[in-house]
Tab-separated table of C-alpha atoms in Angstrom:
chain	number	residue	atom	x	y	z
D	1	CYS	CA	1.712	-10.526	1.325
D	2	SER	CA	0.926	-7.140	-0.129
D	3	SER	CA	-0.928	-5.538	-2.999
D	4	PRO	CA	0.839	-3.187	-5.416
D	5	PRO	CA	1.451	0.094	-3.592
D	6	GLU	CA	-0.738	3.004	-4.566
D	7	PRO	CA	0.844	6.326	-3.669
D	8	CYS	CA	-1.135	9.257	-2.301
D	9	ARG	CA	0.125	12.374	-3.985
D	10	GLY	CA	0.057	16.045	-3.151
D	11	ALA	CA	-0.606	17.756	0.154
D	12	GLU	CA	-3.950	16.119	0.902
D	13	PRO	CA	-4.374	13.253	3.387
D	14	CYS	CA	-4.735	9.785	1.885
D	15	LYS	CA	-8.482	9.065	1.932
D	16	TYR	CA	-8.650	5.638	0.271
D	17	VAL	CA	-10.643	4.207	3.168
D	18	ASP	CA	-13.358	5.330	5.515
D	19	PRO	CA	-11.950	4.474	8.971
D	20	GLN	CA	-14.531	3.188	11.400
D	21	PRO	CA	-14.359	4.217	15.072
D	22	THR	CA	-14.485	0.578	16.202
D	23	ASP	CA	-11.646	-0.552	13.928
D	24	PRO	CA	-8.597	-1.511	15.996
D	25	PRO	CA	-5.577	0.768	15.497
D	26	CYS	CA	-2.804	-1.686	14.660
D	27	PHE	CA	0.423	-2.560	12.846
D	28	PRO	CA	1.250	-5.639	10.747
D	29	SER	CA	3.169	-8.576	12.190
D	30	SER	CA	6.326	-7.465	10.374
D	31	ALA	CA	6.508	-4.105	12.203
D	32	THR	CA	9.381	-3.878	14.676
D	33	VAL	CA	10.239	-2.321	18.022
D	34	GLN	CA	13.422	-2.042	20.046
D	35	ARG	CA	13.616	-4.054	23.255
D	36	ALA	CA	15.341	-2.789	26.403
D	37	ASP	CA	18.377	-4.952	25.576
D	38	GLY	CA	18.809	-3.060	22.296
D	39	GLU	CA	17.601	-5.888	20.078
D	40	THR	CA	15.095	-5.196	17.299
D	41	ALA	CA	12.045	-7.474	17.513
D	42	PRO	CA	8.903	-7.953	15.394
D	43	LEU	CA	5.650	-7.118	17.112
D	44	SER	CA	4.579	-10.714	16.609
D	45	SER	CA	7.264	-11.804	19.112
D	46	LEU	CA	6.206	-9.519	21.975
D	47	SER	CA	4.709	-10.704	25.248
D	48	ALA	CA	3.025	-8.850	28.079
D	49	GLY	CA	5.678	-7.462	30.401
D	50	ASP	CA	8.298	-6.802	27.712
D	51	SER	CA	9.989	-3.390	27.771
D	52	ILE	CA	10.110	-1.525	24.464
D	53	LEU	CA	11.447	1.825	23.291
D	54	ALA	CA	8.851	4.566	23.725
D	55	ALA	CA	8.674	8.344	23.830
D	56	ALA	CA	7.140	10.754	26.306
D	57	ALA	CA	4.955	13.604	25.072
D	58	ASP	CA	7.914	15.981	25.418
D	59	GLY	CA	9.880	13.835	22.969
D	60	THR	CA	12.329	12.214	25.366
D	61	LEU	CA	13.027	8.535	24.780
D	62	GLY	CA	12.857	5.756	27.355
D	63	PHE	CA	11.313	2.331	27.797
D	64	ASP	CA	7.761	1.367	28.677
D	65	VAL	CA	6.157	-1.968	29.529
D	66	VAL	CA	3.844	-3.846	27.173
D	67	SER	CA	0.453	-4.314	28.840
D	68	SER	CA	-1.619	-7.498	28.674
D	69	PHE	CA	-4.298	-5.305	27.050
D	70	SER	CA	-2.113	-5.095	23.927
D	71	LEU	CA	-3.704	-6.530	20.797
D	72	ALA	CA	-2.192	-9.343	18.727
D	73	ASP	CA	-3.899	-11.247	15.928
D	74	PRO	CA	-1.242	-12.776	13.632
D	75	SER	CA	-3.894	-14.615	11.585
D	76	ALA	CA	-5.592	-11.419	10.401
D	77	LYS	CA	-5.027	-9.681	7.082
D	78	ALA	CA	-5.742	-5.961	6.812
D	79	SER	CA	-5.262	-2.788	4.821
D	80	PHE	CA	-2.589	-0.387	6.041
D	81	LEU	CA	-0.976	2.924	5.167
D	82	SER	CA	2.806	3.125	4.864
D	83	LEU	CA	4.193	6.562	5.727
D	84	THR	CA	7.719	7.018	4.411
D	85	THR	CA	10.319	9.584	5.457
D	86	ALA	CA	13.926	9.857	4.296
D	87	THR	CA	15.075	7.373	6.944
D	88	ALA	CA	12.044	5.397	8.142
D	89	THR	CA	8.784	3.810	7.004
D	90	VAL	CA	5.991	2.994	9.418
D	91	THR	CA	3.028	0.856	8.335
D	92	LEU	CA	-0.189	1.176	10.326
D	93	THR	CA	-3.942	1.009	9.985
D	94	PRO	CA	-5.626	4.259	8.914
D	95	THR	CA	-7.153	4.774	12.371
D	96	HIS	CA	-3.882	4.353	14.259
D	97	ARG	CA	-2.537	7.615	15.668
D	98	LEU	CA	0.914	9.131	15.642
D	99	PRO	CA	2.314	12.531	16.671
D	100	ALA	CA	2.474	14.879	13.699
D	101	GLY	CA	3.517	18.476	13.137
D	102	PRO	CA	5.564	20.726	15.428
D	103	ALA	CA	2.985	20.428	18.244
D	104	LYS	CA	3.031	16.588	18.108
D	105	ALA	CA	-0.751	16.491	17.667
D	106	LEU	CA	-1.944	12.870	17.739
D	107	LYS	CA	-3.471	12.353	14.293
D	108	GLN	CA	-4.882	9.269	12.663
D	109	ALA	CA	-2.643	7.979	9.893
D	110	SER	CA	-5.383	8.719	7.353
D	111	GLU	CA	-5.241	12.403	8.379
D	112	VAL	CA	-1.512	12.811	7.767
D	113	ALA	CA	-0.554	14.440	4.456
D	114	VAL	CA	2.543	14.185	2.299
D	115	GLY	CA	4.893	16.965	3.418
D	116	GLU	CA	3.638	16.936	7.003
D	117	THR	CA	6.184	16.034	9.659
D	118	VAL	CA	6.109	12.973	11.878
D	119	TRP	CA	8.510	12.186	14.721
D	120	ILE	CA	11.280	9.610	14.470
D	121	ALA	CA	13.528	8.307	17.230
D	122	SER	CA	17.118	9.503	17.531
D	123	PRO	CA	18.555	7.177	20.186
D	124	ALA	CA	21.922	8.959	20.033
D	125	ALA	CA	20.239	12.217	21.049
D	126	GLY	CA	17.791	10.478	23.388
D	127	THR	CA	14.851	12.290	21.823
D	128	LEU	CA	12.451	12.459	18.891
D	129	VAL	CA	13.229	14.531	15.805
D	130	GLN	CA	10.897	15.746	13.075
D	131	ALA	CA	10.955	14.269	9.579
D	132	PRO	CA	8.672	15.132	6.657
D	133	VAL	CA	6.524	12.433	5.096
D	134	LEU	CA	7.731	11.953	1.512
D	135	LYS	CA	5.291	9.286	0.359
D	136	ILE	CA	2.151	7.504	1.541
D	137	THR	CA	1.154	4.158	0.060
D	138	LYS	CA	-1.572	1.657	0.827
D	139	VAL	CA	-0.694	-1.993	1.358
D	140	VAL	CA	-2.341	-5.213	2.492
D	141	ALA	CA	-0.329	-7.172	5.039
D	142	ASP	CA	-0.615	-9.997	7.559
D	143	GLY	CA	-1.319	-9.502	11.248
D	144	LEU	CA	-2.895	-6.908	13.515
D	145	HIS	CA	-0.785	-5.877	16.511
D	146	SER	CA	-0.953	-2.915	18.850
D	147	PRO	CA	1.365	-2.659	21.870
D	148	LEU	CA	-0.482	-0.789	24.600
D	149	THR	CA	2.092	0.648	26.965
D	150	MET	CA	1.583	0.429	30.696
D	151	HIS	CA	2.637	3.987	31.548
D	152	GLY	CA	1.493	6.048	28.581
D	153	GLY	CA	4.652	6.037	26.452
D	154	TRP	CA	4.326	6.400	22.693
D	155	PRO	CA	5.630	3.119	21.212
D	156	VAL	CA	8.425	3.659	18.699
D	157	VAL	CA	7.498	1.308	15.844
D	158	ASP	CA	9.847	0.951	12.866
D	159	GLY	CA	11.679	3.986	14.213
D	160	VAL	CA	8.607	6.248	14.280
D	161	ALA	CA	6.722	7.450	17.375
D	162	THR	CA	3.109	6.259	17.466
D	163	SER	CA	0.180	6.324	19.868
D	164	TYR	CA	-2.507	3.707	20.397
D	165	ASN	CA	-5.185	6.326	21.134
D	166	SER	CA	-5.926	10.011	21.686
D	167	ALA	CA	-3.898	12.114	24.102
D	168	ALA	CA	-6.791	12.172	26.592
D	169	VAL	CA	-7.204	8.374	26.585
D	170	VAL	CA	-3.457	7.741	26.877
D	171	ALA	CA	-3.203	10.229	29.773
D	172	ARG	CA	-6.049	8.448	31.587
D	173	ASN	CA	-4.784	4.952	30.857
D	174	LYS	CA	-1.280	5.535	32.223
D	175	TYR	CA	-2.945	5.559	35.658
D	176	LEU	CA	-5.844	3.207	34.950
D	177	VAL	CA	-4.029	0.382	33.144
D	178	PRO	CA	-1.464	-0.364	35.899
D	179	LEU	CA	-4.296	-0.375	38.443
D	180	VAL	CA	-6.491	-2.750	36.437
D	181	GLU	CA	-3.506	-4.983	35.620
D	182	ALA	CA	-2.733	-5.271	39.326
D	183	VAL	CA	-6.310	-5.816	40.503
D	184	CYS	CA	-8.323	-7.713	37.869
D	185	PRO	CA	-7.381	-7.714	34.169
D	186	SER	CA	-10.329	-9.983	33.268
D	187	LEU	CA	-12.788	-7.396	34.600
D	188	GLY	CA	-11.103	-4.727	32.511
D	189	ARG	CA	-11.569	-6.858	29.405
D	190	LEU	CA	-15.262	-7.260	30.161
D	191	VAL	CA	-15.574	-3.470	30.290
D	192	VAL	CA	-13.760	-3.160	26.956
D	193	ALA	CA	-16.081	-5.755	25.429
D	194	ALA	CA	-19.130	-3.834	26.639
D	195	VAL	CA	-17.871	-0.633	25.010
D	196	ASN	CA	-16.603	-2.243	21.796
D	197	PRO	CA	-18.597	-5.279	20.620
D	198	LYS	CA	-15.894	-6.380	18.155
D	199	PRO	CA	-13.907	-9.359	19.446
D	200	MET	CA	-10.457	-8.457	20.758
D	201	HIS	CA	-7.391	-10.658	20.299
D	202	TYR	CA	-5.109	-9.947	23.233
D	203	ILE	CA	-1.372	-10.467	23.291
D	204	ASP	CA	-1.561	-13.374	25.743
D	205	GLY	CA	-4.033	-15.231	23.532
D	206	GLU	CA	-7.105	-14.745	25.710
């Protein structure tokens, strides 16, 4: 279900919303990832422990494990930005980050401008390649999903490299998340709830 697309024109970022710092960075249920077996799967079908295509900060491709801290709320409806290149379109909430520009700076989607480059997966080359954003539109779609990777990989969603948080948080979490998952995930969720009072819908339904 979507509203008529409204393109953002020119070289300025699309500022149709005022992203809030507590808003979850997510994708709609229809967004897809590649599993380790090569199959394409919607985010709504993922479970904790699945391996999905992801990229390292240097651009090399591999697979990372979906953490139980991943978010999944298929009943939600939200506003998203669709960033379109010549070969891929990724749809994500304005606060969701993705590597942009030659330095792969992790920008929020709302900060990316038409003409700026994002990074798309080239499985044949085993790496990410740059592609300019040709169009940005706003849509309303069903579901809020965010695969949090266990070891800090950037999830490749709809063919485009993305990141669930800032570089500093991802670098910390690639050590912290496996530890918390192994010791006491429920305690970790209590800490998250203390920091962010908004209710979280985790991938395992808890």
